[in-house]
mmCIF file with all atom_site columns, C-alpha atoms in Angstrom:
data_model
loop_
_atom_site.group_PDB
_atom_site.id
_atom_site.type_symbol
_atom_site.label_atom_id
_atom_site.label_alt_id
_atom_site.label_comp_id
_atom_site.label_asym_id
_atom_site.label_entity_id
_atom_site.label_seq_id
_atom_site.pdbx_PDB_ins_code
_atom_site.Cartn_x
_atom_site.Cartn_y
_atom_site.Cartn_z
_atom_site.occupancy
_atom_site.B_iso_or_equiv
_atom_site.pdbx_formal_charge
_atom_site.auth_seq_id
_atom_site.auth_comp_id
_atom_site.auth_asym_id
_atom_site.auth_atom_id
_atom_site.pdbx_PDB_model_num
ATOM 1  C CA . UNK Z 1 1  ? -9.154  -12.825 -0.910  1.00 0.00 ? 1  UNK Z CA 1
ATOM 2  C CA . UNK Z 1 2  ? -7.001  -12.882 -4.016  1.00 0.00 ? 2  UNK Z CA 1
ATOM 3  C CA . UNK Z 1 3  ? -3.839  -13.332 -1.973  1.00 0.00 ? 3  UNK Z CA 1
ATOM 4  C CA . UNK Z 1 4  ? -5.134  -16.677 -0.712  1.00 0.00 ? 4  UNK Z CA 1
ATOM 5  C CA . UNK Z 1 5  ? -3.807  -18.142 -3.965  1.00 0.00 ? 5  UNK Z CA 1
ATOM 6  C CA . UNK Z 1 6  ? -0.281  -17.307 -2.749  1.00 0.00 ? 6  UNK Z CA 1
ATOM 7  C CA . UNK Z 1 7  ? -0.818  -18.295 0.872   1.00 0.00 ? 7  UNK Z CA 1
ATOM 8  C CA . UNK Z 1 8  ? 1.887   -20.594 2.144   1.00 0.00 ? 8  UNK Z CA 1
ATOM 9  C CA . UNK Z 1 9  ? 5.282   -20.826 3.805   1.00 0.00 ? 9  UNK Z CA 1
ATOM 10 C CA . UNK Z 1 10 ? 7.040   -18.488 1.383   1.00 0.00 ? 10 UNK Z CA 1
ATOM 11 C CA . UNK Z 1 11 ? 4.523   -15.658 1.817   1.00 0.00 ? 11 UNK Z CA 1
ATOM 12 C CA . UNK Z 1 12 ? 4.334   -16.295 5.572   1.00 0.00 ? 12 UNK Z CA 1
ATOM 13 C CA . UNK Z 1 13 ? 8.105   -15.849 5.721   1.00 0.00 ? 13 UNK Z CA 1
ATOM 14 C CA . UNK Z 1 14 ? 7.858   -12.510 3.882   1.00 0.00 ? 14 UNK Z CA 1
ATOM 15 C CA . UNK Z 1 15 ? 5.118   -11.213 6.171   1.00 0.00 ? 15 UNK Z CA 1
ATOM 16 C CA . UNK Z 1 16 ? 6.968   -12.426 9.277   1.00 0.00 ? 16 UNK Z CA 1
ATOM 17 C CA . UNK Z 1 17 ? 10.056  -10.590 8.019   1.00 0.00 ? 17 UNK Z CA 1
ATOM 18 C CA . UNK Z 1 18 ? 8.081   -7.362  7.570   1.00 0.00 ? 18 UNK Z CA 1
ATOM 19 C CA . UNK Z 1 19 ? 6.459   -7.740  10.981  1.00 0.00 ? 19 UNK Z CA 1
ATOM 20 C CA . UNK Z 1 20 ? 9.908   -8.188  12.561  1.00 0.00 ? 20 UNK Z CA 1
ATOM 21 C CA . UNK Z 1 21 ? 11.086  -4.741  11.449  1.00 0.00 ? 21 UNK Z CA 1
ATOM 22 C CA . UNK Z 1 22 ? 11.440  -2.414  14.422  1.00 0.00 ? 22 UNK Z CA 1
ATOM 23 C CA . UNK Z 1 23 ? 11.352  1.058   12.887  1.00 0.00 ? 23 UNK Z CA 1
ATOM 24 C CA . UNK Z 1 24 ? 11.176  3.096   9.705   1.00 0.00 ? 24 UNK Z CA 1
ATOM 25 C CA . UNK Z 1 25 ? 14.949  2.924   9.129   1.00 0.00 ? 25 UNK Z CA 1
ATOM 26 C CA . UNK Z 1 26 ? 14.843  -0.889  9.196   1.00 0.00 ? 26 UNK Z CA 1
ATOM 27 C CA . UNK Z 1 27 ? 11.985  -0.714  6.688   1.00 0.00 ? 27 UNK Z CA 1
ATOM 28 C CA . UNK Z 1 28 ? 14.113  1.436   4.401   1.00 0.00 ? 28 UNK Z CA 1
ATOM 29 C CA . UNK Z 1 29 ? 16.982  -1.038  4.663   1.00 0.00 ? 29 UNK Z CA 1
ATOM 30 C CA . UNK Z 1 30 ? 14.840  -4.131  4.090   1.00 0.00 ? 30 UNK Z CA 1
ATOM 31 C CA . UNK Z 1 31 ? 12.818  -2.754  1.195   1.00 0.00 ? 31 UNK Z CA 1
ATOM 32 C CA . UNK Z 1 32 ? 15.957  -1.353  -0.428  1.00 0.00 ? 32 UNK Z CA 1
ATOM 33 C CA . UNK Z 1 33 ? 17.310  -4.895  -0.516  1.00 0.00 ? 33 UNK Z CA 1
ATOM 34 C CA . UNK Z 1 34 ? 14.141  -6.813  -1.365  1.00 0.00 ? 34 UNK Z CA 1
ATOM 35 C CA . UNK Z 1 35 ? 12.376  -4.642  -3.936  1.00 0.00 ? 35 UNK Z CA 1
ATOM 36 C CA . UNK Z 1 36 ? 13.208  -2.487  -6.924  1.00 0.00 ? 36 UNK Z CA 1
ATOM 37 C CA . UNK Z 1 37 ? 12.739  1.257   -6.781  1.00 0.00 ? 37 UNK Z CA 1
ATOM 38 C CA . UNK Z 1 38 ? 9.853   0.863   -9.207  1.00 0.00 ? 38 UNK Z CA 1
ATOM 39 C CA . UNK Z 1 39 ? 8.106   -1.722  -7.002  1.00 0.00 ? 39 UNK Z CA 1
ATOM 40 C CA . UNK Z 1 40 ? 8.505   0.429   -3.902  1.00 0.00 ? 40 UNK Z CA 1
ATOM 41 C CA . UNK Z 1 41 ? 7.268   3.495   -5.777  1.00 0.00 ? 41 UNK Z CA 1
ATOM 42 C CA . UNK Z 1 42 ? 4.203   1.636   -7.079  1.00 0.00 ? 42 UNK Z CA 1
ATOM 43 C CA . UNK Z 1 43 ? 3.224   0.364   -3.637  1.00 0.00 ? 43 UNK Z CA 1
ATOM 44 C CA . UNK Z 1 44 ? 3.711   3.727   -1.940  1.00 0.00 ? 44 UNK Z CA 1
ATOM 45 C CA . UNK Z 1 45 ? 1.848   5.453   -4.778  1.00 0.00 ? 45 UNK Z CA 1
ATOM 46 C CA . UNK Z 1 46 ? -1.128  3.115   -4.355  1.00 0.00 ? 46 UNK Z CA 1
ATOM 47 C CA . UNK Z 1 47 ? -1.279  3.843   -0.634  1.00 0.00 ? 47 UNK Z CA 1
ATOM 48 C CA . UNK Z 1 48 ? -1.237  7.589   -1.343  1.00 0.00 ? 48 UNK Z CA 1
ATOM 49 C CA . UNK Z 1 49 ? -4.006  7.137   -3.922  1.00 0.00 ? 49 UNK Z CA 1
ATOM 50 C CA . UNK Z 1 50 ? -6.075  5.180   -1.378  1.00 0.00 ? 50 UNK Z CA 1
ATOM 51 C CA . UNK Z 1 51 ? -5.577  7.919   1.207   1.00 0.00 ? 51 UNK Z CA 1
ATOM 52 C CA . UNK Z 1 52 ? -6.623  10.615  -1.242  1.00 0.00 ? 52 UNK Z CA 1
ATOM 53 C CA . UNK Z 1 53 ? -9.661  8.644   -2.423  1.00 0.00 ? 53 UNK Z CA 1
ATOM 54 C CA . UNK Z 1 54 ? -10.865 8.185   1.150   1.00 0.00 ? 54 UNK Z CA 1
ATOM 55 C CA . UNK Z 1 55 ? -10.381 11.925  1.679   1.00 0.00 ? 55 UNK Z CA 1
ATOM 56 C CA . UNK Z 1 56 ? -12.688 12.610  -1.285  1.00 0.00 ? 56 UNK Z CA 1
ATOM 57 C CA . UNK Z 1 57 ? -10.211 13.888  -3.867  1.00 0.00 ? 57 UNK Z CA 1
ATOM 58 C CA . UNK Z 1 58 ? -11.170 13.595  -7.532  1.00 0.00 ? 58 UNK Z CA 1
ATOM 59 C CA . UNK Z 1 59 ? -9.360  11.371  -10.008 1.00 0.00 ? 59 UNK Z CA 1
ATOM 60 C CA . UNK Z 1 60 ? -7.948  14.475  -11.716 1.00 0.00 ? 60 UNK Z CA 1
ATOM 61 C CA . UNK Z 1 61 ? -6.428  15.861  -8.521  1.00 0.00 ? 61 UNK Z CA 1
ATOM 62 C CA . UNK Z 1 62 ? -5.064  12.436  -7.548  1.00 0.00 ? 62 UNK Z CA 1
ATOM 63 C CA . UNK Z 1 63 ? -3.615  11.928  -11.026 1.00 0.00 ? 63 UNK Z CA 1
ATOM 64 C CA . UNK Z 1 64 ? -1.925  15.350  -10.934 1.00 0.00 ? 64 UNK Z CA 1
ATOM 65 C CA . UNK Z 1 65 ? -0.533  15.004  -7.402  1.00 0.00 ? 65 UNK Z CA 1
ATOM 66 C CA . UNK Z 1 66 ? 0.600   11.375  -7.502  1.00 0.00 ? 66 UNK Z CA 1
ATOM 67 C CA . UNK Z 1 67 ? 1.255   10.825  -11.227 1.00 0.00 ? 67 UNK Z CA 1
ATOM 68 C CA . UNK Z 1 68 ? -0.825  7.655   -10.923 1.00 0.00 ? 68 UNK Z CA 1
ATOM 69 C CA . UNK Z 1 69 ? -2.669  6.536   -14.021 1.00 0.00 ? 69 UNK Z CA 1
ATOM 70 C CA . UNK Z 1 70 ? -6.444  6.483   -14.038 1.00 0.00 ? 70 UNK Z CA 1
ATOM 71 C CA . UNK Z 1 71 ? -6.168  2.683   -14.286 1.00 0.00 ? 71 UNK Z CA 1
ATOM 72 C CA . UNK Z 1 72 ? -4.195  2.598   -11.016 1.00 0.00 ? 72 UNK Z CA 1
ATOM 73 C CA . UNK Z 1 73 ? -6.664  4.951   -9.352  1.00 0.00 ? 73 UNK Z CA 1
ATOM 74 C CA . UNK Z 1 74 ? -9.567  2.766   -10.508 1.00 0.00 ? 74 UNK Z CA 1
ATOM 75 C CA . UNK Z 1 75 ? -7.808  -0.377  -9.261  1.00 0.00 ? 75 UNK Z CA 1
ATOM 76 C CA . UNK Z 1 76 ? -7.283  1.196   -5.845  1.00 0.00 ? 76 UNK Z CA 1
ATOM 77 C CA . UNK Z 1 77 ? -10.906 2.428   -5.775  1.00 0.00 ? 77 UNK Z CA 1
ATOM 78 C CA . UNK Z 1 78 ? -12.080 -1.122  -6.535  1.00 0.00 ? 78 UNK Z CA 1
ATOM 79 C CA . UNK Z 1 79 ? -9.927  -2.481  -3.696  1.00 0.00 ? 79 UNK Z CA 1
ATOM 80 C CA . UNK Z 1 80 ? -11.342 0.129   -1.322  1.00 0.00 ? 80 UNK Z CA 1
ATOM 81 C CA . UNK Z 1 81 ? -14.903 -0.745  -2.310  1.00 0.00 ? 81 UNK Z CA 1
ATOM 82 C CA . UNK Z 1 82 ? -14.706 -4.515  -2.797  1.00 0.00 ? 82 UNK Z CA 1
ATOM 83 C CA . UNK Z 1 83 ? -11.363 -5.636  -1.358  1.00 0.00 ? 83 UNK Z CA 1
ATOM 84 C CA . UNK Z 1 84 ? -10.304 -7.121  1.947   1.00 0.00 ? 84 UNK Z CA 1
ATOM 85 C CA . UNK Z 1 85 ? -10.250 -3.792  3.853   1.00 0.00 ? 85 UNK Z CA 1
ATOM 86 C CA . UNK Z 1 86 ? -6.453  -3.837  4.015   1.00 0.00 ? 86 UNK Z CA 1
ATOM 87 C CA . UNK Z 1 87 ? -6.137  -0.228  2.892   1.00 0.00 ? 87 UNK Z CA 1
ATOM 88 C CA . UNK Z 1 88 ? -8.734  0.875   5.438   1.00 0.00 ? 88 UNK Z CA 1
ATOM 89 C CA . UNK Z 1 89 ? -7.019  -0.938  8.302   1.00 0.00 ? 89 UNK Z CA 1
ATOM 90 C CA . UNK Z 1 90 ? -3.709  0.755   7.520   1.00 0.00 ? 90 UNK Z CA 1
ATOM 91 C CA . UNK Z 1 91 ? -5.196  4.193   6.867   1.00 0.00 ? 91 UNK Z CA 1
ATOM 92 C CA . UNK Z 1 92 ? -7.200  4.077   10.112  1.00 0.00 ? 92 UNK Z CA 1
ATOM 93 C CA . UNK Z 1 93 ? -4.066  3.167   12.069  1.00 0.00 ? 93 UNK Z CA 1
ATOM 94 C CA . UNK Z 1 94 ? -2.012  5.900   10.431  1.00 0.00 ? 94 UNK Z CA 1
ATOM 95 C CA . UNK Z 1 95 ? -4.680  8.442   11.389  1.00 0.00 ? 95 UNK Z CA 1
ATOM 96 C CA . UNK Z 1 96 ? -4.786  7.126   14.978  1.00 0.00 ? 96 UNK Z CA 1
ATOM 97 C CA . UNK Z 1 97 ? -1.048  7.690   15.340  1.00 0.00 ? 97 UNK Z CA 1
ATOM 98 C CA . UNK Z 1 98 ? -1.290  11.335  14.257  1.00 0.00 ? 98 UNK Z CA 1
#
């Protein structure tokens, strides 16, 4: 995993902080404080791209609906195909809840 290079107390603290959030409103509050609007937008955009890719949408449709660049779409596709299955874990859980 690429993130292993960052593994340590500082990253553990961030993940523990995220895991401590109780609901969506707390997420809004925390991410509003910890990240820029651009960072939040990029992360949420990538998740939407991953969802659309797994649903079989074409790059053109994804690009038009999300305003993601083809480079971002390709990066997400590569993570879906060769990554650590993080997107798939989250997407499966989101679907279970619905």
